[in-house]
Short mmCIF file of C-alpha atoms in Angstrom, two decimals:
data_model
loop_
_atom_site.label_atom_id
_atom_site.label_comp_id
_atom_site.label_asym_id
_atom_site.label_seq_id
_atom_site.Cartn_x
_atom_site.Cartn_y
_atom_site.Cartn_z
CA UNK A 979 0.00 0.00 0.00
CA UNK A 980 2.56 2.67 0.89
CA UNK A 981 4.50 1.73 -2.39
CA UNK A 982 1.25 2.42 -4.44
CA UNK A 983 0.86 5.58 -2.54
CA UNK A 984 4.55 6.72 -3.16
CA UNK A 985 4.34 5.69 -6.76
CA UNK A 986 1.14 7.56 -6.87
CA UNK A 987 2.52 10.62 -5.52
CA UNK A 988 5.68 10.65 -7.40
CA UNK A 989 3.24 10.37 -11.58
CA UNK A 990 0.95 13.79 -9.53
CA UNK A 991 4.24 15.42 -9.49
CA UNK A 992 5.31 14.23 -12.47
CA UNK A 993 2.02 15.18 -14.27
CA UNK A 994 1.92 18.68 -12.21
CA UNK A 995 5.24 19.60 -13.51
CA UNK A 996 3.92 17.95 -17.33
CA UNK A 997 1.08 20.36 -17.55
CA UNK A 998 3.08 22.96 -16.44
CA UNK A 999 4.83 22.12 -19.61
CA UNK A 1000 1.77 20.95 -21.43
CA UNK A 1001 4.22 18.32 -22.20
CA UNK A 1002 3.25 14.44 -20.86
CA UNK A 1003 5.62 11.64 -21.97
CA UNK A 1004 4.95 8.07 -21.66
CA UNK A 1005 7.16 4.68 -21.94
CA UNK A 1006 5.60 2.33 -23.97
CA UNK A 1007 6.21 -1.50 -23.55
CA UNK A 1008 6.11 -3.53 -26.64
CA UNK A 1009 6.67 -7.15 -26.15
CA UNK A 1010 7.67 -7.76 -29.78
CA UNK A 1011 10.66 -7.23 -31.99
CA UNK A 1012 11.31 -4.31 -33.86
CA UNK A 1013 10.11 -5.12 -36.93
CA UNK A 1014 7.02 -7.09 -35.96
CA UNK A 1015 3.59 -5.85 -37.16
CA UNK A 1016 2.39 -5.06 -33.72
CA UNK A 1017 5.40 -3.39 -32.52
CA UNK A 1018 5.54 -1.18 -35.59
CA UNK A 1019 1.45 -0.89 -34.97
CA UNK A 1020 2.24 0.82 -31.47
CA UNK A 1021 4.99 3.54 -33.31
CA UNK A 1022 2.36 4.06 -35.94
CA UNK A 1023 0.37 5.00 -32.28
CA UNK A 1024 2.72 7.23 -31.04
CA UNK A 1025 3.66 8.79 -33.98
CA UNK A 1026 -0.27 9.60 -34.75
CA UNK A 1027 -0.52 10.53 -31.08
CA UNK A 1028 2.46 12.98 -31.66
CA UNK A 1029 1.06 14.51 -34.55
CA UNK A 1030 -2.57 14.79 -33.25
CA UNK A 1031 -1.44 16.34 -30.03
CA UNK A 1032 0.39 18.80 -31.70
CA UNK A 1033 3.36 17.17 -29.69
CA UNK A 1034 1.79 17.55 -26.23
CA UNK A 1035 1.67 13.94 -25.84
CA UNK A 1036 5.05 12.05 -26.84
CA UNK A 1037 5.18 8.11 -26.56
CA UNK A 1038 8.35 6.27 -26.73
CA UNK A 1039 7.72 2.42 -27.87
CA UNK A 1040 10.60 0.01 -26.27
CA UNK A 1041 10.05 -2.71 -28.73
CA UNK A 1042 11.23 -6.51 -27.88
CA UNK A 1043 10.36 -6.19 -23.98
CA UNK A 1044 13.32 -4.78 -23.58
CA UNK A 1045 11.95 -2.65 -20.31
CA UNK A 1046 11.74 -6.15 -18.91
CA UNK A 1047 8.61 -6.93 -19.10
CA UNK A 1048 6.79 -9.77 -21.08
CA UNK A 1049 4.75 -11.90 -19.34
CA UNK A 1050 1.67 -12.23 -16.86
CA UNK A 1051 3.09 -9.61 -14.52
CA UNK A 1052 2.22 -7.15 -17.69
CA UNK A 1053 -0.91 -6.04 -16.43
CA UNK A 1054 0.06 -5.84 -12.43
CA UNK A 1055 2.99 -3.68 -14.22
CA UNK A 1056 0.91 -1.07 -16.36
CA UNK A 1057 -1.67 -1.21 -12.86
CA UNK A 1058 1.11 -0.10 -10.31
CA UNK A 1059 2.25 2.28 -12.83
CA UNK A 1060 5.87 0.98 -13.26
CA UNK A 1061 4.76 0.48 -16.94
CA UNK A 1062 2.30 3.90 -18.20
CA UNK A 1063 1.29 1.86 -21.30
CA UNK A 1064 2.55 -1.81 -22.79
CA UNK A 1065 0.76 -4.08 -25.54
CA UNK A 1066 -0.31 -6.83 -24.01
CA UNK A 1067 -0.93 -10.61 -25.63
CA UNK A 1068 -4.22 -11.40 -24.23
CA UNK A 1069 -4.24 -14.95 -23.46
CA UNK A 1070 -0.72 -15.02 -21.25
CA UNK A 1071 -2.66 -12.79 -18.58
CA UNK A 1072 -5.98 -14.70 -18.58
CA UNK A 1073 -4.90 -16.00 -15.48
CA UNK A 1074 -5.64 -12.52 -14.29
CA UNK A 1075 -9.13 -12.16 -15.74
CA UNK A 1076 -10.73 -15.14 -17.88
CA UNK A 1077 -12.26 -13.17 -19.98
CA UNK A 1078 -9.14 -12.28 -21.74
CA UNK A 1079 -8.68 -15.32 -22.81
CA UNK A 1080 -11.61 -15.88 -25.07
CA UNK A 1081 -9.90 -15.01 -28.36
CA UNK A 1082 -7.68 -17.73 -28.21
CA UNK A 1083 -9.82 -20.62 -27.44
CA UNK A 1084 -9.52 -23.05 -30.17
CA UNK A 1085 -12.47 -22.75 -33.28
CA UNK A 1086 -14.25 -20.20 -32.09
CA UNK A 1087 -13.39 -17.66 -34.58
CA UNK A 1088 -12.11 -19.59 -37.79
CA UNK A 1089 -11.48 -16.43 -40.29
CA UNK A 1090 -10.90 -12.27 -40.18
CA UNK A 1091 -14.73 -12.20 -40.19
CA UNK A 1092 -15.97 -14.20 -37.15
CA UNK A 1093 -12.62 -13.12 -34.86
CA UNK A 1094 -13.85 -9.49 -35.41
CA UNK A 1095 -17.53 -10.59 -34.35
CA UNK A 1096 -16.07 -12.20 -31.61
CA UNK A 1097 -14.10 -8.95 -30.77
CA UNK A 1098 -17.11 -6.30 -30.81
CA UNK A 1099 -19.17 -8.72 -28.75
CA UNK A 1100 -16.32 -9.20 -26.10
CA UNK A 1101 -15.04 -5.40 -26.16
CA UNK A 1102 -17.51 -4.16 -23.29
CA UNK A 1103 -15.75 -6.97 -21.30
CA UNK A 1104 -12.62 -6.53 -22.11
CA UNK A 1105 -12.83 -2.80 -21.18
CA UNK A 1106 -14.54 -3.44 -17.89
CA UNK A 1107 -12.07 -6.00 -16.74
CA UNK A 1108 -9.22 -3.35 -17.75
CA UNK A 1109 -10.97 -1.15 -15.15
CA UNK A 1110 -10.84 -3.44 -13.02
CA UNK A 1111 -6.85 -3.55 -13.64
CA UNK A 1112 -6.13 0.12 -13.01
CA UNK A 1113 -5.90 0.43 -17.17
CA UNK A 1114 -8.02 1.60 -20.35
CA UNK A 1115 -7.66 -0.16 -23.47
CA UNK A 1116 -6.94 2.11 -26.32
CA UNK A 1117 -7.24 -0.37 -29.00
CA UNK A 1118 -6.72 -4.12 -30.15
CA UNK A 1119 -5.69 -6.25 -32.94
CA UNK A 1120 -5.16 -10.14 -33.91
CA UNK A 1121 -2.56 -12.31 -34.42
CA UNK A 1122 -2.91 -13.84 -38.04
CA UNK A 1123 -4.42 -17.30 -37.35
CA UNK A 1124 -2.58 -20.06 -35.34
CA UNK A 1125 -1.14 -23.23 -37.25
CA UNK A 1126 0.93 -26.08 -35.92
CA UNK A 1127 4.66 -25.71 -37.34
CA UNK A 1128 6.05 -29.96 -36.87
CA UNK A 1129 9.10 -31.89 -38.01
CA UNK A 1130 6.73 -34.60 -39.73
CA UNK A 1131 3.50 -33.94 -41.17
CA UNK A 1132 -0.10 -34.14 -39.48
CA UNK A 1133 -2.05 -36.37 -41.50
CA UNK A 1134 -3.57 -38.29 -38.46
CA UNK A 1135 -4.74 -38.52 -34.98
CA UNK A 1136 -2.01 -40.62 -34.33
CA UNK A 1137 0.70 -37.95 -35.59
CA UNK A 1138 0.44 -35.95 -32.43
CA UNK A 1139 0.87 -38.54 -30.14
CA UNK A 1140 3.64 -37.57 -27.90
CA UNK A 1141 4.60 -34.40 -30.05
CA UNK A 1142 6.59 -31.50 -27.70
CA UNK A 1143 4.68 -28.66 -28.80
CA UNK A 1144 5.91 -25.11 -27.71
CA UNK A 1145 2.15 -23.10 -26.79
CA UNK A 1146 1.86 -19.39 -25.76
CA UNK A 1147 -1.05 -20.00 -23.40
CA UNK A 1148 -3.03 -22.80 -21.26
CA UNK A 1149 -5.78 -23.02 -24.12
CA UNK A 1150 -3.38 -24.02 -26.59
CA UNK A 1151 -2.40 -26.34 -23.67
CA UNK A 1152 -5.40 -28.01 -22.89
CA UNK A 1153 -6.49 -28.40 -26.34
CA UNK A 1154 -3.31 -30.23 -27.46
CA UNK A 1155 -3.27 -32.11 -24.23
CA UNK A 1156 -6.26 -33.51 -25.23
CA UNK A 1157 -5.57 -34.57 -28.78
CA UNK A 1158 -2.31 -36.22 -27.22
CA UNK A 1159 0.58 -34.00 -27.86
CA UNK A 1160 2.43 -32.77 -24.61
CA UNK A 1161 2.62 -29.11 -24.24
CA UNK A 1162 5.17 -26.97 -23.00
CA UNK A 1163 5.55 -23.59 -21.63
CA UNK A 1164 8.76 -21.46 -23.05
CA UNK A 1165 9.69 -17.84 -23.52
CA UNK A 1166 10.17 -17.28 -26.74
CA UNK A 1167 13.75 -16.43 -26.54
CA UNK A 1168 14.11 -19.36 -25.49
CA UNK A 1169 12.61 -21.69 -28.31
CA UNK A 1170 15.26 -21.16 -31.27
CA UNK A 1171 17.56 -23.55 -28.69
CA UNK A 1172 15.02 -26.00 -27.96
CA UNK A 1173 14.15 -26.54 -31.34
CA UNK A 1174 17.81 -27.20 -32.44
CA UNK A 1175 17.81 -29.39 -28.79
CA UNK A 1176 14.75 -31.30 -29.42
CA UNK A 1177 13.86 -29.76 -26.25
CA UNK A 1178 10.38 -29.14 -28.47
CA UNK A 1179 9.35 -30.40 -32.06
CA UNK A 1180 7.04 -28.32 -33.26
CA UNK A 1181 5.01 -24.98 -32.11
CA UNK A 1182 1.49 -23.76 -31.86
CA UNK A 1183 1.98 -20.29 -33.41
CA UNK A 1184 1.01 -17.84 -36.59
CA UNK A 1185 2.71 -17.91 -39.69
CA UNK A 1186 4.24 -14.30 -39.06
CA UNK A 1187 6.06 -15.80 -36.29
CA UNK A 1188 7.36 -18.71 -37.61
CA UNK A 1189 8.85 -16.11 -40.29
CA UNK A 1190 10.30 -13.94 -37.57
CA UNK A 1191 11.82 -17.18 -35.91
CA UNK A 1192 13.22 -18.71 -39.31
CA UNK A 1193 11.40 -21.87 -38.05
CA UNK A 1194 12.35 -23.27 -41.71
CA UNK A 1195 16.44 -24.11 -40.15
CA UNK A 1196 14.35 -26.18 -37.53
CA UNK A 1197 10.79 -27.31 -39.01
CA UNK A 1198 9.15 -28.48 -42.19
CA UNK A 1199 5.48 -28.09 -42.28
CA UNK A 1200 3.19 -25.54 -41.59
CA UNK A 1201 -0.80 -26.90 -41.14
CA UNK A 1202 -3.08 -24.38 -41.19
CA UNK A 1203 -5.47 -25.19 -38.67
CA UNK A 1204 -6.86 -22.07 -38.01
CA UNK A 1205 -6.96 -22.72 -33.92
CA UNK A 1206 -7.54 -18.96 -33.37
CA UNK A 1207 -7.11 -15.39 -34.05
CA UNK A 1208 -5.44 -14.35 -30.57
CA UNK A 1209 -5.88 -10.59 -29.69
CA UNK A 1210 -3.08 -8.11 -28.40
CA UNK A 1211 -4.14 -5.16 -26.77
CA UNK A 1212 -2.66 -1.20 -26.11
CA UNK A 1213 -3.54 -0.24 -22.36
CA UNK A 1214 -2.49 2.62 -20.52
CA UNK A 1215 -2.68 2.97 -16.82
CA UNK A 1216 -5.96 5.16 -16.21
CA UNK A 1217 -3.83 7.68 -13.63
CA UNK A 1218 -1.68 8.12 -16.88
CA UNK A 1219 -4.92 8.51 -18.67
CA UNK A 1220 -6.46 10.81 -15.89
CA UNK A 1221 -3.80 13.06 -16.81
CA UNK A 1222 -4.70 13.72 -19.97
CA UNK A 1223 -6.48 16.65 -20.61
CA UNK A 1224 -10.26 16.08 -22.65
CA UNK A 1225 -8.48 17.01 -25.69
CA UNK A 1226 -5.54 15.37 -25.41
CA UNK A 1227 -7.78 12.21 -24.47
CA UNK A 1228 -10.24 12.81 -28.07
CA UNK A 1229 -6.08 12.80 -30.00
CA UNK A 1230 -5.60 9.68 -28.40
CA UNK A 1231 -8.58 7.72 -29.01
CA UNK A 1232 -8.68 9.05 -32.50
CA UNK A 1233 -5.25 7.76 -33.20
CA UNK A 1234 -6.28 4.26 -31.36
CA UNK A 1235 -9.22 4.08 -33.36
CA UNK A 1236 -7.60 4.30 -36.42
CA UNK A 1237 -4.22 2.23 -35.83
CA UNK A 1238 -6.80 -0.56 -34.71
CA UNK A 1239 -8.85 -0.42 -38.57
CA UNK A 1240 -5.21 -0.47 -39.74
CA UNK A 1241 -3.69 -3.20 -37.69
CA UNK A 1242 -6.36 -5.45 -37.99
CA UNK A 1243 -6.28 -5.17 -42.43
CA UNK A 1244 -1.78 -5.59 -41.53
CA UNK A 1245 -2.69 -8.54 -39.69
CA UNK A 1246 -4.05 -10.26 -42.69
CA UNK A 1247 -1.58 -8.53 -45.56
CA UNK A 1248 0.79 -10.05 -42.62
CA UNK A 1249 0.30 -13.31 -42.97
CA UNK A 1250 -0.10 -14.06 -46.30
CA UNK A 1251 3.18 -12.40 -46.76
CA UNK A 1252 4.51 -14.68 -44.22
CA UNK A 1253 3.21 -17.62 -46.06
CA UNK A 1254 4.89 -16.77 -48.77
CA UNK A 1255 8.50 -16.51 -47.25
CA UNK A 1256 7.54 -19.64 -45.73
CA UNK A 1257 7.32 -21.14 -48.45
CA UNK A 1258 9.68 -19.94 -50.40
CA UNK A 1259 12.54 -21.46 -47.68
CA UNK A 1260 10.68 -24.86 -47.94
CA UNK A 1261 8.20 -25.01 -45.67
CA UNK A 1262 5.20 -27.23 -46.52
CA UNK A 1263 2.42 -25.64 -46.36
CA UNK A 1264 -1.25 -27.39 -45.81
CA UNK A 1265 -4.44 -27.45 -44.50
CA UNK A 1266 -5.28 -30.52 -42.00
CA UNK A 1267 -6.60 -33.47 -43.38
CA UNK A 1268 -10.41 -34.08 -42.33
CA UNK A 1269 -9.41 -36.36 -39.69
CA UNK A 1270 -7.49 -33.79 -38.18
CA UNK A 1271 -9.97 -31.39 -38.83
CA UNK A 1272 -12.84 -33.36 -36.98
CA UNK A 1273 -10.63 -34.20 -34.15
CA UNK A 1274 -9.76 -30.74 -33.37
CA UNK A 1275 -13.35 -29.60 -34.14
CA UNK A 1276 -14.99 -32.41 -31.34
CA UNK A 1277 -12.00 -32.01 -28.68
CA UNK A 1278 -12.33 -27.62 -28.93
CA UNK A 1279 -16.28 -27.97 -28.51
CA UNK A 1280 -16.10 -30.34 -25.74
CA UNK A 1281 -13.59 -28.17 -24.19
CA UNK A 1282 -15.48 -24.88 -24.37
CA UNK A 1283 -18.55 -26.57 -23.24
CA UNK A 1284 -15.92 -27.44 -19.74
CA UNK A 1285 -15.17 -24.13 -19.81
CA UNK A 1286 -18.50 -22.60 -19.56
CA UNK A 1287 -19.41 -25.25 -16.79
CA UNK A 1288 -17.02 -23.25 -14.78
CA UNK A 1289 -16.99 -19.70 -17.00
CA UNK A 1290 -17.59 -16.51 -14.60
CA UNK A 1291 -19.80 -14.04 -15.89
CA UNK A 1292 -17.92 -12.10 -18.18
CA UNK A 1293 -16.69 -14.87 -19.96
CA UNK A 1294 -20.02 -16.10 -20.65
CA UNK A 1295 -21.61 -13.27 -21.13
CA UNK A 1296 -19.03 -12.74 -24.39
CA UNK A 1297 -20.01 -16.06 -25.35
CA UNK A 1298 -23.98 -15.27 -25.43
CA UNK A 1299 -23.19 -12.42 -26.94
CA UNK A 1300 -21.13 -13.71 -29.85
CA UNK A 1301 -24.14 -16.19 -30.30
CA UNK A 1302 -22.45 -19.70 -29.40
#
């Protein structure tokens, strides 16, 4: 409490001496590379916020986590302050609030279309529980759909018995779990090594980031089983926010609003120019054979219907709403 209350009085000062100035700057935490779509989505933000603020507002992205932040401390981070604004993958902090992890259970958006549906019906939720964090979300945007990158292809239910799959969250977890792969739990730093170890054999991941990773010196196919259309969010810790004047505020959300319509149309022009490079270094490329495809479709039903079972009410009120 008296930490909170010290880093509390330390941003008033801060802000006092900022509008003083009429000059507020901002760190902003981006957990991605430089030259990732979503890390050059939050400069596109601060450079729009720049320009719309007339330069009252400056943001300064620190691309690839490099303020040392990454995981599910993220939103305890932007909440205390110590971060003023970070992009944040959804699912990694569901264990905070369920409800962010509804874009990334398995199916339930399986193109562009239905995982932006499934975004404006969960949006009210997703803003409440950032509330509830300490945080507004500015704006959002999803990962191009998730495949399965393996050493051998996936032409049965047999092929992923025993396969060490790197996941970035506990739905991609469960869901392999239950079609008999074994899941596993690694920064991504980390997985380059434990490819070339055999540490893990194949990843649950987008095509953009098996491009960024050069998964083709470690893997050989790429099924496209469309598993989901994870989300990453832009907060901003609301005393940050609070100190804001209203037209500073209106800058902001114009510039969110309009990165987000942007981000969401790169996430797409993403991946299929991921695909490509794929491709073009010998990855084989496929979509899962209907065996597959009716395995994964039974075992992600049966495990959302588990889920509600046990679902608090935001998470199933974004379900109703979404119509499932």
């Amino acid at each position: 409490m008296l930490k909170r209350i010290i880093t509390t009085l330390i941003m008033v000062l801060a802000f006092a001496v900022s509008a003083q100035a009429a000059d507020l700057k901002m760190d902003c935490n981006a957990i991605y590379g430089a030259t990732n779509f979503h890390s050059q989505g939050a400069q596109l933000f601060a450079d729009k916020v720049a320009e719309y603020t007339s330069g009252s507002v400056q943001i300064t992205v620190h691309p690839g986590g490099s303020l040392g932040f990454k995981g599910p401390e993220l939103l305890k981070a932007v909440k205390d302050g110590t971060l003023p604004m970070s992009d944040i993958l959804m699912g990694v902090v569901a264990g905070s609030d369920q409800v962010f992890g509804v874009s990334s259970m398995p199916l339930i958006a399986k193109n562009y279309a239905e995982a932006k549906k499934l975004y404006e019906a969960a949006k009210p939720y997703y803003e409440k529980a950032c509330r509830r964090w300490n945080q507004k979300m500015l704006y959002a945007a999803p990962w191009p759909p998730s495949g399965l990158f393996t050493k051998k292809p996936l032409k049965t239910v047999a092929d992923f018995e025993g396969m060490k799959t790197r996941t970035y969250d506990k739905n991609g977890a469960e869901l392999l779990r239950a079609v008999g792969a074994s899941p596993m739990s690694l920064p991504w730093g980390e997985l380059y090594s434990a490819l070339q170890t055999g540490l893990v054999d194949s990843v649950l991941t987008s095509a953009v980031s098996g491009k960024d990773g050069k998964f083709w010196e470690n893997l050989k196919y790429f099924t496209k089983i469309n598993y989901a259309f994870p989300l990453n969010m832009m907060v901003i810790n609301k005393d940050y926010w609070d100190a804001l004047n209203p037209e500073q505020q209106e800058a902001v959300l114009k510039a969110a609003a309009e990165v987000e319509a942007y981000q969401w149309k790169q996430s797409s022009t993403s991946n299929d120019e991921s695909l490509k490079i794929l491709a073009e270094n010998g990855i084989v490329i496929s979509k899962p054979s209907k065996e597959v495809a009716d395995m994964l479709s039974a075992d992600a039903k049966l495990m959302l219907e588990n889920t509600l079972k046990k679902a608090k009410k935001g998470f199933k009120g974004v379900i109703k709403a979404y119509g499932m």
